[in-house]
């Protein structure tokens, strides 16, 4: 007599249980997603009046999450390589960032001890910008941080520069209405994949609760390297290199960059903004070359 093969019994495997658990988790996750959407929505109660408060709330929530993640997973100090819960360890932060230097309030060049106003350059040839906020001199070992941000995709360094610039901006008589980043040419942006100045500007804007637009100013002509040119040649090289895409009339505009060397690029942008009706221009640069 031929035996019949028993039919397999449907297995209650773990997959079905996990699927139901996943469904439950997704259903519980939806209200949080909706809450974030409401915070970003311009149609929330209060409209434009509550928009800035909502953006601050979202920015604070993101900052808390980033801080918790950073402290949970230590990384290496960007300068000495020791384990650190921040971009720099406490020792490097204390040694290299907390310098007490008197600087020209307009261009941020270090001033001699007996000079308490503006540097001789700003007195003789007044630049178009009105003030400059910087963190330290562009010198070893801090210059390595800029190189890592610019050429090694260490985007977290841009966030750290922005955090420090926001703290340094507390002494300003007024904050800007908007921030722009010094733009890259299309070819350089394509090869690098990001604009290091914008990586600083977007975080700084959030910390200062001001708006920023990566396309407010564009570079319409590739000017190449400025480092080997003299002051006059630098101005000529930058003539017509930038174009303004947004209105700035009556506004205080902040220009963000990673390094300020001679100040020619920032001066060219500031003149363009002033010609378009900007009321005031302030530079926010991570590092400043001591002597141009």
XYZ file of N, CA and C in Angstrom:
876
model
N 0.857 -1.202 0.000
C 0.000 0.000 0.000
C 0.893 1.252 0.000
N 0.596 2.111 -0.886
C 1.419 3.319 -1.037
C 1.081 4.326 0.054
N 2.187 4.736 0.712
C 1.988 5.737 1.785
C 1.925 7.139 1.213
N 1.041 7.935 1.737
C 0.906 9.326 1.281
C 1.870 10.208 2.086
N 2.447 11.130 1.400
C 3.390 12.051 2.057
C 2.616 13.100 2.841
N 2.907 13.213 4.120
C 2.130 14.195 4.917
C 2.404 15.613 4.445
N 1.353 16.413 4.402
C 1.483 17.817 3.998
C 2.192 18.595 5.091
N 3.070 19.542 4.679
C 3.784 20.325 5.707
C 2.840 21.225 6.483
N 3.068 21.244 7.760
C 2.255 22.112 8.627
C 2.750 23.542 8.528
N 1.856 24.510 8.303
C 2.304 25.919 8.213
C 3.055 26.328 9.481
N 4.254 26.790 9.271
C 5.101 27.143 10.420
C 4.806 28.551 10.896
N 4.684 28.662 12.207
C 4.562 29.998 12.795
C 5.967 30.467 13.145
N 6.650 30.894 12.111
C 8.042 31.275 12.337
C 8.130 32.663 12.949
N 9.359 33.024 13.221
C 9.587 34.310 13.882
C 9.328 35.478 12.961
N 9.351 35.225 11.659
C 9.172 36.326 10.721
C 7.814 36.970 10.866
N 6.770 36.121 11.014
C 5.421 36.677 11.127
C 5.265 37.494 12.385
N 5.879 37.010 13.502
C 5.800 37.743 14.744
C 6.527 39.075 14.622
N 7.703 38.993 13.999
C 8.483 40.228 13.849
C 7.798 41.214 12.932
N 7.083 40.680 11.905
C 6.376 41.584 11.012
C 5.319 42.369 11.758
N 4.560 41.655 12.642
C 3.544 42.351 13.426
C 4.182 43.365 14.370
N 5.338 42.980 14.949
C 6.013 43.926 15.838
C 6.484 45.144 15.086
N 6.976 44.905 13.847
C 7.430 46.039 13.041
C 6.283 46.954 12.701
N 5.095 46.316 12.409
C 3.926 47.148 12.107
C 3.551 48.016 13.287
N 3.625 47.396 14.493
C 3.281 48.159 15.684
C 4.269 49.304 15.909
N 5.576 48.985 15.658
C 6.568 50.041 15.830
C 6.356 51.164 14.844
N 6.025 50.812 13.589
C 5.798 51.863 12.597
C 4.581 52.704 12.949
N 3.533 52.030 13.477
C 2.325 52.776 13.834
C 2.599 53.732 14.980
N 3.512 53.311 15.924
C 3.838 54.207 17.023
C 4.754 55.321 16.568
N 5.520 55.092 15.489
C 6.470 56.111 15.019
C 5.801 57.225 14.250
N 4.579 56.977 13.727
C 3.930 57.963 12.865
C 3.644 59.290 13.558
N 3.151 59.287 14.839
C 2.868 60.580 15.469
C 4.089 61.475 15.568
N 5.305 60.867 15.853
C 6.516 61.682 15.931
C 6.835 62.315 14.605
N 6.671 61.535 13.502
C 6.918 62.080 12.171
C 5.960 63.214 11.875
N 4.702 63.019 12.259
C 3.701 64.059 12.018
C 4.032 65.315 12.800
N 4.558 65.117 14.026
C 4.897 66.281 14.834
C 5.986 67.102 14.180
N 6.991 66.410 13.604
C 8.058 67.128 12.924
C 7.520 67.862 11.717
N 6.589 67.221 10.984
C 5.998 67.874 9.817
C 5.232 69.132 10.210
N 4.531 69.061 11.340
C 3.773 70.218 11.798
C 4.730 71.349 12.153
N 5.861 70.980 12.767
C 6.820 72.006 13.148
C 7.377 72.725 11.941
N 7.497 72.036 10.803
C 8.040 72.650 9.598
C 6.970 73.319 8.759
N 5.714 73.040 9.051
C 4.649 73.520 8.170
C 4.395 75.000 8.355
N 4.248 75.691 7.245
C 3.923 77.118 7.309
C 2.447 77.343 7.579
N 1.643 76.249 7.559
C 0.210 76.373 7.795
C -0.161 76.066 9.243
N 0.849 75.895 10.102
C 0.561 75.639 11.509
C -0.064 76.875 12.127
N -0.801 76.707 13.262
C -1.445 77.863 13.883
C -0.432 78.941 14.201
N -0.764 80.141 13.860
C 0.135 81.257 14.094
C 0.895 81.662 12.866
N 1.009 80.740 11.864
C 1.633 81.048 10.588
C 3.031 81.597 10.751
N 3.282 82.733 10.094
C 4.616 83.329 10.074
C 5.064 83.765 11.456
N 4.087 84.083 12.345
C 4.460 84.576 13.675
C 5.170 83.516 14.482
N 4.812 82.242 14.281
C 5.414 81.166 15.057
C 6.472 80.415 14.273
N 6.728 80.793 13.020
C 7.681 80.061 12.194
C 9.070 80.038 12.785
N 9.546 81.212 13.235
C 10.896 81.259 13.789
C 10.993 80.456 15.071
N 9.970 80.520 15.935
C 9.990 79.735 17.161
C 10.010 78.244 16.887
N 9.261 77.811 15.867
C 9.255 76.390 15.514
C 10.610 75.953 14.989
N 11.245 76.816 14.161
C 12.565 76.469 13.643
C 13.580 76.357 14.771
N 13.470 77.247 15.749
C 14.387 77.160 16.888
C 14.166 75.863 17.661
N 12.892 75.462 17.805
C 12.595 74.231 18.533
C 13.183 73.023 17.812
N 13.020 72.971 16.503
C 13.561 71.856 15.717
C 15.079 71.858 15.768
N 15.702 73.057 15.666
C 17.163 73.148 15.714
C 17.688 72.680 17.070
N 16.979 73.048 18.153
C 17.403 72.621 19.489
C 17.276 71.115 19.643
N 16.203 70.535 19.081
C 16.026 69.091 19.156
C 17.133 68.371 18.401
N 17.468 68.871 17.211
C 18.557 68.261 16.443
C 19.886 68.363 17.181
N 20.132 69.517 17.799
C 21.377 69.708 18.536
C 21.477 68.746 19.714
N 20.362 68.534 20.426
C 20.366 67.608 21.552
C 20.629 66.181 21.087
N 19.999 65.788 19.978
C 20.211 64.435 19.450
C 21.663 64.240 19.013
N 22.212 65.270 18.328
C 23.606 65.174 17.880
C 24.557 65.100 19.067
N 24.278 65.886 20.121
C 25.128 65.875 21.305
C 25.083 64.523 22.005
N 23.878 63.929 22.116
C 23.750 62.623 22.759
C 24.496 61.557 21.971
N 24.392 61.612 20.637
C 25.076 60.635 19.792
C 26.594 60.785 19.903
N 27.075 62.037 19.939
C 28.508 62.286 20.001
C 29.097 61.782 21.313
N 28.382 61.984 22.421
C 28.895 61.551 23.702
C 28.759 60.045 23.904
N 27.848 59.424 23.196
C 27.690 57.980 23.314
C 28.799 57.249 22.572
N 29.263 57.809 21.453
C 30.284 57.166 20.637
C 31.489 58.093 20.515
N 32.511 57.914 21.340
C 33.696 58.771 21.237
C 34.426 58.557 19.922
N 35.105 59.593 19.453
C 35.868 59.528 18.221
C 37.288 59.983 18.519
N 38.061 60.275 17.473
C 39.426 60.727 17.664
C 39.513 62.247 17.538
N 40.351 62.844 18.362
C 40.616 64.273 18.255
C 41.207 64.569 16.884
N 40.712 65.609 16.217
C 41.153 65.936 14.865
C 42.596 66.423 14.818
N 43.173 66.779 15.965
C 44.549 67.266 15.977
C 45.543 66.256 16.539
N 45.265 65.712 17.724
C 46.242 64.821 18.358
C 45.917 63.341 18.192
N 44.683 63.017 17.810
C 44.312 61.622 17.588
C 43.859 60.876 18.821
N 43.876 61.498 19.991
C 43.406 60.839 21.202
C 41.884 60.724 21.186
N 41.365 59.783 21.969
C 39.918 59.617 22.041
C 39.279 60.884 22.600
N 38.164 61.275 21.970
C 37.487 62.500 22.386
C 36.001 62.363 22.102
N 35.192 63.021 22.930
C 33.754 63.073 22.691
C 33.374 64.261 21.823
N 34.348 65.041 21.408
C 34.089 66.183 20.538
C 35.112 66.182 19.422
N 35.014 67.161 18.518
C 35.944 67.231 17.396
C 37.373 67.345 17.890
N 37.583 68.172 18.905
C 38.886 68.288 19.556
C 38.779 67.809 20.992
N 39.850 67.209 21.490
C 39.873 66.820 22.894
C 39.985 68.070 23.766
N 39.751 67.915 25.044
C 39.773 69.065 25.958
C 41.141 69.739 25.978
N 42.213 68.939 25.904
C 43.565 69.506 25.968
C 43.847 70.379 24.747
N 43.561 69.881 23.541
C 43.794 70.657 22.318
C 42.891 71.885 22.264
N 41.665 71.730 22.723
C 40.745 72.859 22.738
C 41.283 73.972 23.626
N 41.820 73.619 24.767
C 42.337 74.612 25.709
C 43.600 75.277 25.170
N 44.442 74.514 24.482
C 45.724 75.051 24.018
C 45.554 75.952 22.799
N 44.746 75.503 21.823
C 44.769 76.149 20.519
C 43.625 77.122 20.250
N 42.490 76.997 20.946
C 41.358 77.844 20.605
C 41.208 79.058 21.504
N 41.686 78.990 22.710
C 41.421 80.056 23.683
C 42.527 81.099 23.688
N 42.779 81.681 22.513
C 43.791 82.726 22.436
C 43.161 84.092 22.730
N 43.898 84.912 23.431
C 43.428 86.262 23.742
C 44.241 87.241 22.895
N 43.678 87.654 21.753
C 44.384 88.561 20.856
C 43.492 89.742 20.526
N 44.089 90.908 20.521
C 43.374 92.101 20.112
C 43.389 92.156 18.585
N 42.217 92.299 17.969
C 42.105 92.276 16.514
C 41.383 93.527 16.015
N 41.684 93.881 14.777
C 40.970 94.970 14.127
C 39.505 94.572 13.991
N 38.578 95.380 14.450
C 37.166 94.995 14.387
C 36.624 94.920 12.961
N 37.322 95.560 12.002
C 36.830 95.537 10.630
C 37.363 94.343 9.833
N 38.666 94.070 9.916
C 39.253 93.001 9.096
C 39.818 91.852 9.908
N 39.839 91.971 11.229
C 40.270 90.907 12.144
C 41.761 90.625 12.105
N 42.576 91.511 11.530
C 44.025 91.347 11.627
C 44.467 91.589 13.069
N 45.435 90.817 13.549
C 45.945 91.067 14.906
C 46.527 92.471 15.021
N 46.261 93.122 16.134
C 46.729 94.485 16.361
C 47.885 94.496 17.353
N 48.827 95.408 17.183
C 49.865 95.587 18.208
C 49.231 96.008 19.528
N 49.960 95.815 20.579
C 49.421 96.121 21.911
C 49.102 97.601 22.088
N 49.838 98.465 21.391
C 49.628 99.905 21.575
C 48.577 100.476 20.635
N 47.917 99.618 19.833
C 46.875 100.073 18.914
C 45.541 99.538 19.410
N 44.597 100.413 19.665
C 43.315 99.989 20.241
C 42.140 100.233 19.308
N 42.414 100.653 18.067
C 41.306 100.912 17.144
C 41.421 99.991 15.931
N 41.457 100.563 14.729
C 41.559 99.763 13.514
C 43.013 99.647 13.065
N 43.270 98.621 12.246
C 44.618 98.439 11.720
C 44.914 99.528 10.687
N 46.189 99.682 10.342
C 46.594 100.735 9.413
C 45.993 100.520 8.029
N 45.816 99.255 7.628
C 45.245 98.975 6.317
C 43.806 99.487 6.231
N 43.010 99.233 7.258
C 41.606 99.670 7.240
C 41.480 101.181 7.371
N 42.481 101.808 8.015
C 42.461 103.262 8.127
C 42.781 103.903 6.776
N 43.777 103.348 6.068
C 44.209 103.928 4.794
C 43.283 103.551 3.640
N 42.919 102.272 3.563
C 42.070 101.784 2.474
C 40.898 101.042 3.086
N 39.831 101.752 3.328
C 38.684 101.167 4.026
C 37.992 100.140 3.136
N 37.898 98.886 3.581
C 37.205 97.873 2.773
C 35.697 98.077 2.795
N 35.014 97.374 1.898
C 33.560 97.543 1.783
C 32.809 96.888 2.937
N 33.379 95.851 3.543
C 32.681 95.208 4.667
C 32.895 96.032 5.931
N 32.012 95.810 6.910
C 32.001 96.635 8.118
C 32.638 95.959 9.328
N 32.640 94.642 9.366
C 33.184 93.930 10.521
C 33.556 92.512 10.115
N 34.418 91.891 10.929
C 34.825 90.510 10.682
C 34.896 89.772 12.009
N 34.266 88.610 12.049
C 34.349 87.713 13.207
C 35.215 86.524 12.803
N 36.239 86.240 13.597
C 37.092 85.086 13.319
C 37.412 84.375 14.623
N 37.974 83.162 14.507
C 38.238 82.349 15.685
C 39.694 82.380 16.110
N 40.603 82.337 15.118
C 42.033 82.268 15.426
C 42.822 82.535 14.154
N 44.143 82.560 14.297
C 45.013 82.750 13.146
C 45.049 81.486 12.282
N 45.201 81.697 10.981
C 45.409 80.589 10.052
C 46.878 80.196 10.130
N 47.169 79.287 11.046
C 48.543 78.873 11.316
C 48.508 77.464 11.896
N 49.625 76.730 11.822
C 49.659 75.381 12.400
C 49.358 75.436 13.890
N 48.670 74.414 14.419
C 48.119 73.260 13.703
C 46.679 73.451 13.241
N 46.074 74.621 13.535
C 44.659 74.814 13.208
C 44.416 74.835 11.707
N 45.435 75.207 10.914
C 45.248 75.201 9.466
C 44.951 73.800 8.936
N 45.374 72.773 9.702
C 45.092 71.394 9.294
C 43.596 71.102 9.347
N 42.875 71.756 10.257
C 41.429 71.557 10.352
C 40.735 72.046 9.079
N 41.180 73.185 8.554
C 40.610 73.706 7.311
C 40.917 72.768 6.153
N 42.155 72.259 6.092
C 42.527 71.325 5.030
C 41.688 70.055 5.095
N 41.427 69.564 6.308
C 40.612 68.356 6.455
C 39.171 68.607 6.040
N 38.659 69.780 6.357
C 37.292 70.128 5.940
C 37.212 70.277 4.427
N 38.192 70.946 3.840
C 38.130 71.297 2.420
C 38.461 70.125 1.499
N 39.439 69.323 1.879
C 39.949 68.311 0.949
C 39.723 66.873 1.402
N 39.294 66.664 2.649
C 39.131 65.299 3.149
C 37.715 65.021 3.649
N 36.790 65.878 3.287
C 35.358 65.667 3.575
C 35.061 65.520 5.060
N 35.823 66.200 5.912
C 35.535 66.171 7.349
C 34.483 67.236 7.657
N 33.237 66.939 7.279
C 32.150 67.911 7.387
C 31.882 68.299 8.841
N 32.175 67.413 9.779
C 31.936 67.732 11.179
C 32.783 68.923 11.638
N 33.901 69.175 10.951
C 34.716 70.338 11.291
C 33.991 71.631 10.930
N 33.227 71.610 9.844
C 32.411 72.770 9.498
C 31.383 73.070 10.561
N 30.770 72.025 11.117
C 29.803 72.223 12.203
C 30.471 72.808 13.437
N 31.708 72.343 13.713
C 32.417 72.850 14.886
C 32.823 74.306 14.683
N 33.274 74.665 13.490
C 33.572 76.070 13.194
C 32.321 76.924 13.396
N 31.187 76.438 12.917
C 29.936 77.197 13.045
C 29.555 77.390 14.507
N 29.720 76.355 15.298
C 29.385 76.463 16.728
C 30.252 77.524 17.403
N 31.525 77.530 17.105
C 32.436 78.491 17.716
C 32.174 79.911 17.208
N 31.862 80.043 15.924
C 31.548 81.365 15.381
C 30.271 81.929 15.982
N 29.303 81.053 16.247
C 28.067 81.516 16.880
C 28.342 82.067 18.274
N 29.228 81.413 19.016
C 29.594 81.914 20.345
C 30.358 83.225 20.242
N 31.256 83.324 19.247
C 32.028 84.557 19.073
C 31.152 85.715 18.615
N 30.019 85.415 18.007
C 29.129 86.466 17.492
C 28.299 87.132 18.575
N 28.378 86.639 19.794
C 27.585 87.221 20.874
C 28.007 88.653 21.199
N 29.222 89.022 20.801
C 29.703 90.380 21.079
C 29.336 91.368 19.980
N 28.702 90.912 18.910
C 28.332 91.821 17.827
C 27.219 92.762 18.272
N 27.240 94.004 17.802
C 26.146 94.926 18.155
C 24.809 94.497 17.567
N 24.839 93.796 16.425
C 23.608 93.264 15.831
C 23.949 92.057 14.969
N 23.034 91.102 14.926
C 23.216 89.925 14.092
C 22.741 90.221 12.675
N 23.274 89.517 11.685
C 22.827 89.755 10.305
C 21.400 89.272 10.081
N 20.782 89.818 9.053
C 19.450 89.353 8.654
C 19.540 88.065 7.851
N 20.655 87.871 7.142
C 20.818 86.693 6.293
C 22.300 86.388 6.149
N 22.598 85.111 5.861
C 23.968 84.663 5.630
C 24.109 84.144 4.211
N 25.258 84.430 3.612
C 25.609 83.827 2.331
C 26.987 83.197 2.491
N 27.273 82.188 1.689
C 28.586 81.547 1.696
C 29.340 81.953 0.442
N 30.638 82.141 0.571
C 31.452 82.425 -0.611
C 31.304 81.247 -1.571
N 30.796 81.485 -2.780
C 30.491 80.357 -3.675
C 31.724 79.823 -4.392
N 31.676 78.544 -4.741
C 32.692 77.920 -5.576
C 32.258 77.978 -7.030
N 33.211 77.834 -7.926
C 32.858 77.708 -9.339
C 32.173 76.361 -9.563
N 31.434 76.258 -10.652
C 30.700 75.018 -10.933
C 31.646 73.828 -11.074
N 32.804 74.045 -11.698
C 33.744 72.943 -11.895
C 34.345 72.479 -10.571
N 34.705 73.437 -9.711
C 35.294 73.052 -8.424
C 34.251 72.418 -7.516
N 33.033 72.915 -7.547
C 31.968 72.319 -6.744
C 31.687 70.893 -7.209
N 31.725 70.669 -8.515
C 31.477 69.339 -9.056
C 32.583 68.368 -8.657
N 33.827 68.812 -8.691
C 34.934 67.916 -8.359
C 35.012 67.635 -6.858
N 34.713 68.642 -6.038
C 34.795 68.467 -4.587
C 33.536 67.835 -4.028
N 32.384 68.164 -4.592
C 31.130 67.586 -4.132
C 30.403 68.414 -3.095
N 31.024 69.429 -2.549
C 30.400 70.283 -1.546
C 31.202 71.573 -1.446
N 30.551 72.604 -0.895
C 31.209 73.883 -0.644
C 31.485 73.992 0.846
N 32.752 74.005 1.223
C 33.105 74.027 2.644
C 32.572 75.264 3.347
N 32.481 76.396 2.638
C 31.936 77.609 3.250
C 30.452 77.439 3.566
N 29.720 76.753 2.683
C 28.295 76.529 2.933
C 28.096 75.557 4.087
N 28.989 74.583 4.261
C 28.882 73.654 5.383
C 28.986 74.395 6.714
N 29.731 75.491 6.729
C 29.783 76.335 7.932
C 28.550 77.221 8.015
N 28.179 77.827 6.885
C 27.100 78.824 6.876
C 25.754 78.230 7.268
N 25.438 77.037 6.786
C 24.108 76.490 7.042
C 23.916 76.181 8.533
N 24.973 75.731 9.201
C 24.870 75.445 10.628
C 24.897 76.741 11.434
N 25.723 77.687 11.007
C 25.782 78.975 11.695
C 24.444 79.699 11.615
N 23.794 79.640 10.454
C 22.484 80.281 10.302
C 21.472 79.680 11.269
N 21.507 78.372 11.419
C 20.577 77.716 12.337
C 20.853 78.118 13.778
N 22.112 78.235 14.140
C 22.455 78.601 15.515
C 22.130 80.060 15.821
N 22.213 80.915 14.803
C 21.898 82.328 14.995
C 20.434 82.641 14.714
N 19.688 81.625 14.260
C 18.261 81.784 13.921
C 18.065 82.849 12.842
N 18.921 82.792 11.824
C 18.777 83.665 10.663
C 18.695 82.788 9.421
N 18.275 83.366 8.325
C 18.122 82.574 7.105
C 19.436 82.527 6.319
N 19.568 81.498 5.498
C 20.727 81.344 4.630
C 20.278 80.678 3.344
N 20.910 81.042 2.245
C 20.528 80.513 0.939
C 21.803 80.210 0.161
N 22.024 78.939 -0.217
C 23.255 78.594 -0.940
C 23.316 79.165 -2.346
N 22.185 79.646 -2.872
C 22.159 80.188 -4.235
C 21.932 81.687 -4.269
N 22.044 82.353 -3.123
C 21.838 83.800 -3.105
C 22.912 84.518 -3.914
N 24.140 84.011 -3.850
C 25.248 84.527 -4.644
C 25.889 83.351 -5.363
N 26.160 83.499 -6.634
C 26.784 82.439 -7.422
C 28.054 82.979 -8.059
N 28.980 82.071 -8.319
C 30.206 82.434 -9.033
C 29.990 82.117 -10.503
N 29.967 83.129 -11.309
C 29.661 82.951 -12.735
C 30.914 82.795 -13.580
N 32.077 82.969 -12.950
C 33.331 82.818 -13.684
C 34.372 82.198 -12.773
N 35.070 81.178 -13.280
C 36.120 80.526 -12.499
C 37.353 81.424 -12.500
N 37.776 81.860 -11.313
C 38.897 82.789 -11.204
C 40.224 82.106 -10.917
N 40.199 80.796 -10.689
C 41.449 80.107 -10.374
C 41.973 80.495 -9.006
N 43.237 80.160 -8.757
C 43.843 80.435 -7.463
C 44.240 81.899 -7.340
N 43.948 82.491 -6.186
C 44.279 83.887 -5.924
C 45.602 84.038 -5.177
N 46.111 82.956 -4.615
C 47.215 83.034 -3.664
C 48.484 83.638 -4.265
N 48.742 83.411 -5.542
C 49.989 83.865 -6.156
C 49.891 85.264 -6.766
N 48.724 85.901 -6.632
C 48.515 87.212 -7.243
C 48.688 88.327 -6.221
N 49.099 89.519 -6.708
C 49.179 90.691 -5.854
C 47.795 91.266 -5.606
N 47.721 92.290 -4.745
C 46.428 92.857 -4.367
C 45.672 93.407 -5.566
N 46.342 94.189 -6.417
C 45.680 94.770 -7.583
C 45.223 93.689 -8.542
N 46.094 92.700 -8.765
C 45.755 91.605 -9.680
C 44.603 90.772 -9.141
N 44.519 90.648 -7.821
C 43.425 89.875 -7.224
C 42.085 90.556 -7.470
N 42.034 91.860 -7.286
C 40.792 92.592 -7.548
C 40.397 92.484 -9.017
N 41.375 92.601 -9.914
C 41.083 92.491 -11.351
C 40.618 91.088 -11.705
N 41.206 90.089 -11.052
C 40.849 88.699 -11.335
C 39.421 88.391 -10.910
N 38.933 89.087 -9.886
C 37.595 88.816 -9.357
C 36.511 89.700 -9.978
N 36.897 90.630 -10.830
C 35.907 91.534 -11.438
C 34.890 90.736 -12.246
N 33.618 90.903 -11.910
C 32.550 90.215 -12.621
C 32.462 88.728 -12.359
N 33.121 88.255 -11.292
C 33.128 86.816 -11.017
C 31.881 86.342 -10.281
N 31.146 87.258 -9.621
C 29.996 86.877 -8.807
C 28.724 87.552 -9.320
N 27.611 86.916 -9.031
C 26.303 87.472 -9.390
C 25.354 87.272 -8.214
N 24.561 88.299 -7.922
C 23.601 88.263 -6.823
C 22.239 87.829 -7.358
N 21.635 86.823 -6.712
C 20.353 86.281 -7.159
C 19.187 86.667 -6.262
N 19.446 87.287 -5.122
C 18.379 87.651 -4.188
C 18.501 89.124 -3.809
N 17.405 89.720 -3.404
C 17.427 91.118 -2.984
C 18.017 91.239 -1.582
N 18.836 92.275 -1.375
C 19.464 92.504 -0.072
C 19.278 93.951 0.383
N 18.435 94.692 -0.284
C 18.277 96.109 0.017
C 17.838 96.316 1.468
N 18.586 97.151 2.165
C 18.274 97.480 3.551
C 18.639 96.410 4.556
N 19.312 95.367 4.134
C 19.598 94.245 5.025
C 21.047 94.266 5.518
N 21.234 93.635 6.654
C 22.564 93.345 7.185
C 22.891 91.919 6.739
N 23.921 91.778 5.893
C 24.255 90.485 5.298
C 25.570 89.981 5.884
N 25.612 88.699 6.223
C 26.830 88.060 6.686
C 27.420 87.194 5.587
N 28.732 87.289 5.380
C 29.442 86.461 4.406
C 30.273 85.439 5.164
N 30.138 84.164 4.811
C 30.803 83.087 5.538
C 31.866 82.446 4.649
N 33.053 82.230 5.211
C 34.120 81.527 4.505
C 34.976 80.790 5.520
N 35.805 79.871 5.013
C 36.655 79.098 5.914
C 37.917 79.868 6.310
N 38.529 80.559 5.345
C 39.771 81.293 5.613
C 39.692 82.668 4.968
N 40.197 83.666 5.661
C 40.353 85.015 5.114
C 41.849 85.289 5.004
N 42.316 85.472 3.772
C 43.749 85.693 3.557
C 44.013 87.182 3.357
N 43.848 87.680 2.154
C 44.024 89.107 1.911
C 42.725 89.883 2.129
N 41.596 89.206 2.061
C 40.298 89.864 2.185
C 39.752 90.373 0.872
N 40.448 90.086 -0.242
C 40.020 90.591 -1.540
C 38.685 89.995 -1.972
N 38.529 88.694 -1.811
C 37.272 88.039 -2.197
C 36.105 88.587 -1.379
N 36.303 88.706 -0.083
C 35.242 89.214 0.786
C 34.942 90.678 0.485
N 35.965 91.454 0.164
C 35.758 92.855 -0.182
C 34.971 92.977 -1.488
N 35.288 92.114 -2.464
C 34.568 92.137 -3.742
C 33.095 91.795 -3.541
N 32.823 90.786 -2.733
C 31.435 90.411 -2.454
C 30.717 91.520 -1.681
N 31.414 92.119 -0.718
C 30.795 93.186 0.078
C 30.445 94.391 -0.795
N 31.307 94.733 -1.745
C 31.014 95.860 -2.638
C 29.796 95.556 -3.507
N 29.688 94.321 -3.968
C 28.530 93.936 -4.763
C 27.250 94.051 -3.928
N 27.314 93.605 -2.676
C 26.149 93.671 -1.794
C 25.790 95.123 -1.461
N 26.800 95.947 -1.207
C 26.534 97.356 -0.901
C 25.951 98.067 -2.126
N 26.463 97.751 -3.310
C 25.917 98.350 -4.542
C 24.456 97.946 -4.754
N 24.084 96.771 -4.238
C 22.704 96.301 -4.361
C 21.813 96.812 -3.238
N 22.365 97.641 -2.335
C 21.542 98.253 -1.290
C 21.694 97.668 0.086
N 22.641 96.746 0.295
C 22.835 96.179 1.632
C 23.243 97.279 2.607
N 22.697 97.237 3.793
C 22.952 98.267 4.802
C 24.275 98.036 5.519
N 24.604 96.778 5.750
C 25.812 96.428 6.509
C 26.267 95.036 6.070
N 27.588 94.797 6.108
C 28.144 93.498 5.736
C 29.143 93.075 6.813
N 28.957 91.877 7.346
C 29.856 91.315 8.354
C 30.397 89.979 7.854
N 31.711 89.788 7.977
C 32.332 88.524 7.592
C 32.372 87.564 8.779
N 32.147 86.295 8.505
C 32.290 85.235 9.505
C 33.260 84.205 8.917
N 34.492 84.221 9.402
C 35.520 83.332 8.860
C 36.121 82.499 9.986
N 36.372 81.244 9.705
C 36.907 80.366 10.732
C 38.308 80.818 11.162
N 39.205 81.007 10.188
C 40.590 81.371 10.492
C 41.010 82.569 9.666
N 41.917 83.377 10.210
C 42.400 84.598 9.558
C 43.908 84.535 9.418
N 44.389 84.713 8.185
C 45.833 84.786 7.979
C 46.383 86.010 8.690
N 47.412 85.851 9.541
C 47.898 86.990 10.339
C 48.361 88.162 9.504
N 49.107 87.900 8.415
C 49.604 88.976 7.556
C 49.292 88.625 6.116
N 48.558 89.502 5.419
C 48.179 89.250 4.040
C 49.326 89.582 3.108
